[in-house]
PDB file of C-alpha atoms in Angstrom:
ATOM      1  CA  UNK A  21      89.563 128.173  86.315  1.00 43.00           C
ATOM      2  CA  UNK A  22      86.155 126.713  85.871  1.00 46.00           C
ATOM      3  CA  UNK A  23      85.726 124.925  82.632  1.00 47.00           C
ATOM      4  CA  UNK A  24      82.322 124.566  81.057  1.00 47.00           C
ATOM      5  CA  UNK A  25      81.172 120.969  80.442  1.00 53.00           C
ATOM      6  CA  UNK A  26      78.195 119.603  78.666  1.00 54.00           C
ATOM      7  CA  UNK A  27      75.202 118.760  80.869  1.00 52.00           C
ATOM      8  CA  UNK A  28      73.624 116.238  78.532  1.00 57.00           C
ATOM      9  CA  UNK A  29      74.927 113.919  75.764  1.00 61.00           C
ATOM     10  CA  UNK A  30      73.204 111.648  73.273  1.00 68.00           C
ATOM     11  CA  UNK A  31      75.749 108.817  73.412  1.00 80.00           C
ATOM     12  CA  UNK A  32      75.251 107.802  76.905  1.00 89.00           C
ATOM     13  CA  UNK A  33      74.741 104.424  78.712  1.00 93.00           C
ATOM     14  CA  UNK A  34      71.706 104.511  80.977  1.00 93.00           C
ATOM     15  CA  UNK A  35      72.671 103.109  84.485  1.00 93.00           C
ATOM     16  CA  UNK A  36      70.363 100.344  85.460  1.00 87.00           C
ATOM     17  CA  UNK A  37      70.139  98.675  88.861  1.00 86.00           C
ATOM     18  CA  UNK A  38      72.636  95.853  89.497  1.00 77.00           C
ATOM     19  CA  UNK A  39      72.053  93.267  92.264  1.00 71.00           C
ATOM     20  CA  UNK A  40      73.261  89.788  92.820  1.00 68.00           C
ATOM     21  CA  UNK A  41      76.692  90.049  91.327  1.00 73.00           C
ATOM     22  CA  UNK A  42      80.172  90.341  92.785  1.00 75.00           C
ATOM     23  CA  UNK A  43      81.304  93.354  91.006  1.00 83.00           C
ATOM     24  CA  UNK A  44      80.166  95.846  88.296  1.00 91.00           C
ATOM     25  CA  UNK A  45      82.618  97.631  85.890  1.00 95.00           C
ATOM     26  CA  UNK A  46      82.069 100.937  84.289  1.00 96.00           C
ATOM     27  CA  UNK A  47      84.384 101.124  81.343  1.00 95.00           C
ATOM     28  CA  UNK A  48      85.474 104.304  79.706  1.00 95.00           C
ATOM     29  CA  UNK A  49      82.537 106.354  78.341  1.00 94.00           C
ATOM     30  CA  UNK A  50      79.493 108.364  79.396  1.00 95.00           C
ATOM     31  CA  UNK A  51      76.740 107.179  81.624  1.00 95.00           C
ATOM     32  CA  UNK A  52      73.436 108.723  82.923  1.00 95.00           C
ATOM     33  CA  UNK A  53      71.163 107.976  85.936  1.00 95.00           C
ATOM     34  CA  UNK A  54      67.556 108.353  85.185  1.00 92.00           C
ATOM     35  CA  UNK A  55      64.543 107.593  87.509  1.00 88.00           C
ATOM     36  CA  UNK A  56      64.473 107.536  91.230  1.00 87.00           C
ATOM     37  CA  UNK A  57      65.052 103.933  92.258  1.00 89.00           C
ATOM     38  CA  UNK A  58      68.462 102.907  90.856  1.00 94.00           C
ATOM     39  CA  UNK A  59      70.151 100.610  93.464  1.00 93.00           C
ATOM     40  CA  UNK A  60      73.296  98.473  93.600  1.00 91.00           C
ATOM     41  CA  UNK A  61      74.468  95.854  96.170  1.00 89.00           C
ATOM     42  CA  UNK A  62      77.972  95.225  94.562  1.00 90.00           C
ATOM     43  CA  UNK A  63      81.046  97.460  94.307  1.00 93.00           C
ATOM     44  CA  UNK A  64      81.292  99.477  91.093  1.00 96.00           C
ATOM     45  CA  UNK A  65      84.853  99.579  89.507  1.00 96.00           C
ATOM     46  CA  UNK A  66      85.862 102.487  87.261  1.00 97.00           C
ATOM     47  CA  UNK A  67      88.093 101.682  84.401  1.00 96.00           C
ATOM     48  CA  UNK A  68      89.438 104.527  82.203  1.00 96.00           C
ATOM     49  CA  UNK A  69      87.893 107.921  81.834  1.00 96.00           C
ATOM     50  CA  UNK A  70      84.210 107.564  83.137  1.00 97.00           C
ATOM     51  CA  UNK A  71      81.634 110.457  83.062  1.00 96.00           C
ATOM     52  CA  UNK A  72      78.438 110.048  85.084  1.00 96.00           C
ATOM     53  CA  UNK A  73      75.508 112.437  84.685  1.00 95.00           C
ATOM     54  CA  UNK A  74      72.885 112.687  87.408  1.00 96.00           C
ATOM     55  CA  UNK A  75      69.655 113.833  85.890  1.00 95.00           C
ATOM     56  CA  UNK A  76      67.465 116.231  87.918  1.00 95.00           C
ATOM     57  CA  UNK A  77      65.151 114.228  90.086  1.00 95.00           C
ATOM     58  CA  UNK A  78      67.044 110.874  89.796  1.00 96.00           C
ATOM     59  CA  UNK A  79      68.297 108.774  92.717  1.00 97.00           C
ATOM     60  CA  UNK A  80      71.066 106.213  92.765  1.00 97.00           C
ATOM     61  CA  UNK A  81      72.068 104.287  95.836  1.00 96.00           C
ATOM     62  CA  UNK A  82      74.725 101.756  96.462  1.00 94.00           C
ATOM     63  CA  UNK A  83      75.648 100.043  99.836  1.00 91.00           C
ATOM     64  CA  UNK A  84      79.042  99.187  98.401  1.00 92.00           C
ATOM     65  CA  UNK A  85      81.799 101.546  97.249  1.00 95.00           C
ATOM     66  CA  UNK A  86      82.484 103.034  93.816  1.00 96.00           C
ATOM     67  CA  UNK A  87      86.086 102.128  93.258  1.00 96.00           C
ATOM     68  CA  UNK A  88      88.224 104.621  91.397  1.00 96.00           C
ATOM     69  CA  UNK A  89      91.905 103.435  91.829  1.00 96.00           C
ATOM     70  CA  UNK A  90      94.751 105.456  90.280  1.00 95.00           C
ATOM     71  CA  UNK A  91      95.485 102.768  87.719  1.00 88.00           C
ATOM     72  CA  UNK A  92      98.768 101.924  85.900  1.00 81.00           C
ATOM     73  CA  UNK A  93      98.279 103.701  82.570  1.00 78.00           C
ATOM     74  CA  UNK A  94      99.760 107.209  81.718  1.00 80.00           C
ATOM     75  CA  UNK A  95      96.142 108.688  82.123  1.00 84.00           C
ATOM     76  CA  UNK A  96      95.057 106.528  85.058  1.00 90.00           C
ATOM     77  CA  UNK A  97      91.314 106.036  85.951  1.00 96.00           C
ATOM     78  CA  UNK A  98      88.981 108.882  86.458  1.00 97.00           C
ATOM     79  CA  UNK A  99      85.409 109.488  87.532  1.00 98.00           C
ATOM     80  CA  UNK A 100      83.712 112.886  86.729  1.00 97.00           C
ATOM     81  CA  UNK A 101      80.225 113.505  87.970  1.00 97.00           C
ATOM     82  CA  UNK A 102      77.750 116.165  86.688  1.00 96.00           C
ATOM     83  CA  UNK A 103      74.478 117.472  87.747  1.00 95.00           C
ATOM     84  CA  UNK A 104      71.959 119.138  85.587  1.00 92.00           C
ATOM     85  CA  UNK A 105      70.398 122.631  85.930  1.00 91.00           C
ATOM     86  CA  UNK A 106      68.868 122.058  89.323  1.00 92.00           C
ATOM     87  CA  UNK A 107      71.652 119.763  90.472  1.00 91.00           C
ATOM     88  CA  UNK A 108      68.986 117.722  92.275  1.00 94.00           C
ATOM     89  CA  UNK A 109      70.165 114.217  91.174  1.00 96.00           C
ATOM     90  CA  UNK A 110      70.982 112.203  94.231  1.00 97.00           C
ATOM     91  CA  UNK A 111      73.870 109.771  94.651  1.00 98.00           C
ATOM     92  CA  UNK A 112      74.261 107.990  97.927  1.00 98.00           C
ATOM     93  CA  UNK A 113      77.279 105.575  98.522  1.00 97.00           C
ATOM     94  CA  UNK A 114      78.006 103.474 101.648  1.00 94.00           C
ATOM     95  CA  UNK A 115      81.479 102.037 101.447  1.00 92.00           C
ATOM     96  CA  UNK A 116      82.817  98.607 102.003  1.00 92.00           C
ATOM     97  CA  UNK A 117      85.216  97.959 104.916  1.00 89.00           C
ATOM     98  CA  UNK A 118      88.655  99.730 104.506  1.00 91.00           C
ATOM     99  CA  UNK A 119      87.822 101.210 101.015  1.00 94.00           C
ATOM    100  CA  UNK A 120      86.765 104.657 100.442  1.00 96.00           C
ATOM    101  CA  UNK A 121      83.100 105.150  99.703  1.00 97.00           C
ATOM    102  CA  UNK A 122      84.193 107.052  96.639  1.00 98.00           C
ATOM    103  CA  UNK A 123      87.838 106.366  95.806  1.00 97.00           C
ATOM    104  CA  UNK A 124      90.440 103.659  96.283  1.00 96.00           C
ATOM    105  CA  UNK A 125      90.481 100.119  97.648  1.00 94.00           C
ATOM    106  CA  UNK A 126      92.680  99.083 100.609  1.00 94.00           C
ATOM    107  CA  UNK A 127      96.294  99.852 100.019  1.00 92.00           C
ATOM    108  CA  UNK A 128      95.702 101.860  96.707  1.00 94.00           C
ATOM    109  CA  UNK A 129      95.522 105.489  95.877  1.00 94.00           C
ATOM    110  CA  UNK A 130      92.574 107.136  94.464  1.00 96.00           C
ATOM    111  CA  UNK A 131      92.409 108.136  90.940  1.00 97.00           C
ATOM    112  CA  UNK A 132      90.921 111.315  89.484  1.00 97.00           C
ATOM    113  CA  UNK A 133      87.599 112.255  91.222  1.00 98.00           C
ATOM    114  CA  UNK A 134      86.019 115.398  89.756  1.00 98.00           C
ATOM    115  CA  UNK A 135      82.518 116.564  90.888  1.00 98.00           C
ATOM    116  CA  UNK A 136      80.612 119.374  88.949  1.00 97.00           C
ATOM    117  CA  UNK A 137      77.307 118.915  90.550  1.00 97.00           C
ATOM    118  CA  UNK A 138      74.679 116.641  92.050  1.00 97.00           C
ATOM    119  CA  UNK A 139      73.415 116.001  95.616  1.00 98.00           C
ATOM    120  CA  UNK A 140      75.969 113.438  96.784  1.00 98.00           C
ATOM    121  CA  UNK A 141      76.217 111.671 100.220  1.00 98.00           C
ATOM    122  CA  UNK A 142      79.040 109.259 100.938  1.00 97.00           C
ATOM    123  CA  UNK A 143      80.085 107.376 104.013  1.00 96.00           C
ATOM    124  CA  UNK A 144      83.240 105.338 104.435  1.00 94.00           C
ATOM    125  CA  UNK A 145      83.385 102.191 106.462  1.00 89.00           C
ATOM    126  CA  UNK A 146      86.292 100.582 108.327  1.00 87.00           C
ATOM    127  CA  UNK A 147      89.122 102.959 107.756  1.00 92.00           C
ATOM    128  CA  UNK A 148      88.389 104.287 104.225  1.00 95.00           C
ATOM    129  CA  UNK A 149      87.608 107.893 103.488  1.00 96.00           C
ATOM    130  CA  UNK A 150      84.278 109.188 102.342  1.00 97.00           C
ATOM    131  CA  UNK A 151      85.969 110.532  99.204  1.00 98.00           C
ATOM    132  CA  UNK A 152      89.592 109.659  98.665  1.00 97.00           C
ATOM    133  CA  UNK A 153      91.800 106.801  99.865  1.00 96.00           C
ATOM    134  CA  UNK A 154      91.070 103.436 101.408  1.00 95.00           C
ATOM    135  CA  UNK A 155      93.022 102.176 104.346  1.00 93.00           C
ATOM    136  CA  UNK A 156      96.744 102.805 103.639  1.00 92.00           C
ATOM    137  CA  UNK A 157      95.778 104.728 100.526  1.00 93.00           C
ATOM    138  CA  UNK A 158      96.310 108.298  99.384  1.00 94.00           C
ATOM    139  CA  UNK A 159      93.458 110.814  98.737  1.00 94.00           C
ATOM    140  CA  UNK A 160      95.438 112.225  95.768  1.00 93.00           C
ATOM    141  CA  UNK A 161      98.951 113.135  95.107  1.00 89.00           C
ATOM    142  CA  UNK A 162      98.761 115.050  91.825  1.00 90.00           C
ATOM    143  CA  UNK A 163      99.178 113.651  88.313  1.00 91.00           C
ATOM    144  CA  UNK A 164      96.767 110.876  87.922  1.00 93.00           C
ATOM    145  CA  UNK A 165      95.467 111.053  91.489  1.00 95.00           C
ATOM    146  CA  UNK A 166      93.528 114.095  92.840  1.00 97.00           C
ATOM    147  CA  UNK A 167      90.230 115.295  94.110  1.00 97.00           C
ATOM    148  CA  UNK A 168      88.512 118.364  92.456  1.00 98.00           C
ATOM    149  CA  UNK A 169      85.114 119.774  93.449  1.00 98.00           C
ATOM    150  CA  UNK A 170      83.583 122.551  91.404  1.00 97.00           C
ATOM    151  CA  UNK A 171      79.920 122.472  92.541  1.00 97.00           C
ATOM    152  CA  UNK A 172      77.076 120.395  93.934  1.00 97.00           C
ATOM    153  CA  UNK A 173      76.010 119.553  97.532  1.00 98.00           C
ATOM    154  CA  UNK A 174      78.478 116.994  98.953  1.00 98.00           C
ATOM    155  CA  UNK A 175      78.416 115.414 102.372  1.00 98.00           C
ATOM    156  CA  UNK A 176      81.317 113.148 102.989  1.00 98.00           C
ATOM    157  CA  UNK A 177      82.040 111.123 106.258  1.00 97.00           C
ATOM    158  CA  UNK A 178      85.151 109.044 106.922  1.00 96.00           C
ATOM    159  CA  UNK A 179      85.074 105.517 108.259  1.00 93.00           C
ATOM    160  CA  UNK A 180      86.392 104.208 111.514  1.00 83.00           C
ATOM    161  CA  UNK A 181      86.534 100.676 112.686  1.00 66.00           C
ATOM    162  CA  UNK A 182      87.146 101.533 116.319  1.00 54.00           C
ATOM    163  CA  UNK A 183      85.285 104.149 118.339  1.00 48.00           C
ATOM    164  CA  UNK A 184      87.013 107.090 119.869  1.00 44.00           C
ATOM    165  CA  UNK A 185      90.789 107.488 119.227  1.00 47.00           C
ATOM    166  CA  UNK A 186      91.532 104.247 117.423  1.00 56.00           C
ATOM    167  CA  UNK A 187      92.010 104.577 113.629  1.00 73.00           C
ATOM    168  CA  UNK A 188      89.834 106.750 111.348  1.00 89.00           C
ATOM    169  CA  UNK A 189      89.739 108.178 107.849  1.00 94.00           C
ATOM    170  CA  UNK A 190      89.174 111.780 106.462  1.00 95.00           C
ATOM    171  CA  UNK A 191      85.761 112.781 105.145  1.00 97.00           C
ATOM    172  CA  UNK A 192      87.598 113.968 102.104  1.00 97.00           C
ATOM    173  CA  UNK A 193      91.309 112.964 101.810  1.00 96.00           C
ATOM    174  CA  UNK A 194      93.375 109.977 102.974  1.00 94.00           C
ATOM    175  CA  UNK A 195      92.398 106.862 104.684  1.00 93.00           C
ATOM    176  CA  UNK A 196      93.941 105.443 107.782  1.00 92.00           C
ATOM    177  CA  UNK A 197      97.738 105.518 107.311  1.00 91.00           C
ATOM    178  CA  UNK A 198      97.509 107.196 103.971  1.00 91.00           C
ATOM    179  CA  UNK A 199     100.513 109.286 103.198  1.00 84.00           C
ATOM    180  CA  UNK A 200      99.202 112.215 101.076  1.00 89.00           C
ATOM    181  CA  UNK A 201      96.230 114.025  99.722  1.00 93.00           C
ATOM    182  CA  UNK A 202      95.641 116.476  96.948  1.00 96.00           C
ATOM    183  CA  UNK A 203      92.406 118.356  96.982  1.00 97.00           C
ATOM    184  CA  UNK A 204      91.065 121.465  95.268  1.00 98.00           C
ATOM    185  CA  UNK A 205      87.542 122.997  95.958  1.00 98.00           C
ATOM    186  CA  UNK A 206      86.343 125.627  93.574  1.00 97.00           C
ATOM    187  CA  UNK A 207      82.712 125.826  94.751  1.00 97.00           C
ATOM    188  CA  UNK A 208      79.711 123.900  95.959  1.00 97.00           C
ATOM    189  CA  UNK A 209      78.318 123.330  99.407  1.00 98.00           C
ATOM    190  CA  UNK A 210      80.683 120.804 101.082  1.00 98.00           C
ATOM    191  CA  UNK A 211      80.396 119.042 104.476  1.00 98.00           C
ATOM    192  CA  UNK A 212      83.250 116.742 105.534  1.00 98.00           C
ATOM    193  CA  UNK A 213      83.488 114.823 108.698  1.00 97.00           C
ATOM    194  CA  UNK A 214      86.542 113.044 109.829  1.00 95.00           C
ATOM    195  CA  UNK A 215      86.131 109.850 111.979  1.00 94.00           C
ATOM    196  CA  UNK A 216      88.411 108.607 114.808  1.00 91.00           C
ATOM    197  CA  UNK A 217      91.496 110.813 114.871  1.00 91.00           C
ATOM    198  CA  UNK A 218      91.074 111.972 111.193  1.00 93.00           C
ATOM    199  CA  UNK A 219      90.614 115.436 109.728  1.00 94.00           C
ATOM    200  CA  UNK A 220      87.318 116.508 108.150  1.00 96.00           C
ATOM    201  CA  UNK A 221      89.338 117.483 104.904  1.00 97.00           C
ATOM    202  CA  UNK A 222      92.983 116.275 104.711  1.00 94.00           C
ATOM    203  CA  UNK A 223      94.813 113.591 106.661  1.00 92.00           C
ATOM    204  CA  UNK A 224      93.507 110.253 107.919  1.00 92.00           C
ATOM    205  CA  UNK A 225      94.696 108.964 111.295  1.00 90.00           C
ATOM    206  CA  UNK A 226      98.295 108.072 111.153  1.00 85.00           C
ATOM    207  CA  UNK A 227      99.753 105.230 113.058  1.00 75.00           C
ATOM    208  CA  UNK A 228     103.060 105.096 111.323  1.00 68.00           C
ATOM    209  CA  UNK A 229     105.819 107.554 110.269  1.00 62.00           C
ATOM    210  CA  UNK A 230     106.633 109.785 108.405  1.00 62.00           C
ATOM    211  CA  UNK A 231     103.818 112.091 108.859  1.00 66.00           C
ATOM    212  CA  UNK A 232     101.266 112.382 106.170  1.00 70.00           C
ATOM    213  CA  UNK A 233     101.352 115.577 104.021  1.00 80.00           C
ATOM    214  CA  UNK A 234      99.222 117.159 101.306  1.00 88.00           C
ATOM    215  CA  UNK A 235      98.111 119.983  99.121  1.00 92.00           C
ATOM    216  CA  UNK A 236      94.910 121.693  99.652  1.00 94.00           C
ATOM    217  CA  UNK A 237      93.372 124.800  97.939  1.00 96.00           C
ATOM    218  CA  UNK A 238      90.017 126.319  98.410  1.00 97.00           C
ATOM    219  CA  UNK A 239      88.909 129.022  95.964  1.00 97.00           C
ATOM    220  CA  UNK A 240      85.155 129.228  96.841  1.00 97.00           C
ATOM    221  CA  UNK A 241      82.156 127.492  98.009  1.00 97.00           C
ATOM    222  CA  UNK A 242      80.442 126.905 101.468  1.00 98.00           C
ATOM    223  CA  UNK A 243      82.602 124.546 103.493  1.00 98.00           C
ATOM    224  CA  UNK A 244      81.924 122.824 106.729  1.00 98.00           C
ATOM    225  CA  UNK A 245      84.755 120.693 108.049  1.00 98.00           C
ATOM    226  CA  UNK A 246      84.626 118.630 111.225  1.00 97.00           C
ATOM    227  CA  UNK A 247      87.653 116.803 112.519  1.00 95.00           C
ATOM    228  CA  UNK A 248      87.609 113.774 114.731  1.00 93.00           C
ATOM    229  CA  UNK A 249      89.334 113.440 118.139  1.00 91.00           C
ATOM    230  CA  UNK A 250      92.341 115.865 118.279  1.00 91.00           C
ATOM    231  CA  UNK A 251      92.238 116.320 114.526  1.00 93.00           C
ATOM    232  CA  UNK A 252      91.911 119.486 112.515  1.00 94.00           C
ATOM    233  CA  UNK A 253      88.816 120.347 110.680  1.00 96.00           C
ATOM    234  CA  UNK A 254      91.033 121.073 107.621  1.00 95.00           C
ATOM    235  CA  UNK A 255      94.612 119.732 107.635  1.00 93.00           C
ATOM    236  CA  UNK A 256      96.265 117.319 109.978  1.00 90.00           C
ATOM    237  CA  UNK A 257      94.972 114.313 111.826  1.00 90.00           C
ATOM    238  CA  UNK A 258      95.711 113.263 115.327  1.00 85.00           C
ATOM    239  CA  UNK A 259      99.462 112.316 115.133  1.00 78.00           C
ATOM    240  CA  UNK A 260      99.437 113.391 111.490  1.00 76.00           C
TER     241      UNK A 260
END
């Protein structure tokens, strides 16, 4: 079921560039990206229920991850991203080593990641997913931890610290040695590329037992999913 959400709000915080600091925190509330030169060189940490509007024609770039961990509260942490009428606002994220570009840090599970629109390009580094889990982290397992895409143009590439068969994370899903993923796609144009031995959408490379497992439902959209070496486009990784 696609639920209508507001495309603009009056009570928003305008996102401004952030450089020269160790970490930036987005606390619960509504944020909007305006202009075409918003840049960050520090990780952005999501705390609580955060909503991000990408205005048409805007551009935001960060060469560090946007961290959305599951959190310890009953509600957990969540990041919801909206486009406007043309869905032309751009968000580009390059991850930090072993964290997802958009998702969790090393050893933690992603919180809620919900995308309704925008032009989004994310690239994991080390063994973190493009969207989902960091190394040893899940790309969702239900409850407070899942990935849902309703629309927009999304390109997500998992990270790999070793070329070829060694390691690797899903484009959308779990990081290296993540146990689980929970992903629902309702629409949009989605391209997902797994690295190393990881699936495009689904499992990261698995170097331990038991096998990782997950829940994936696709109801619509245009989906292109490319697995890494001996990995599925959608589903299991090499040895997963």
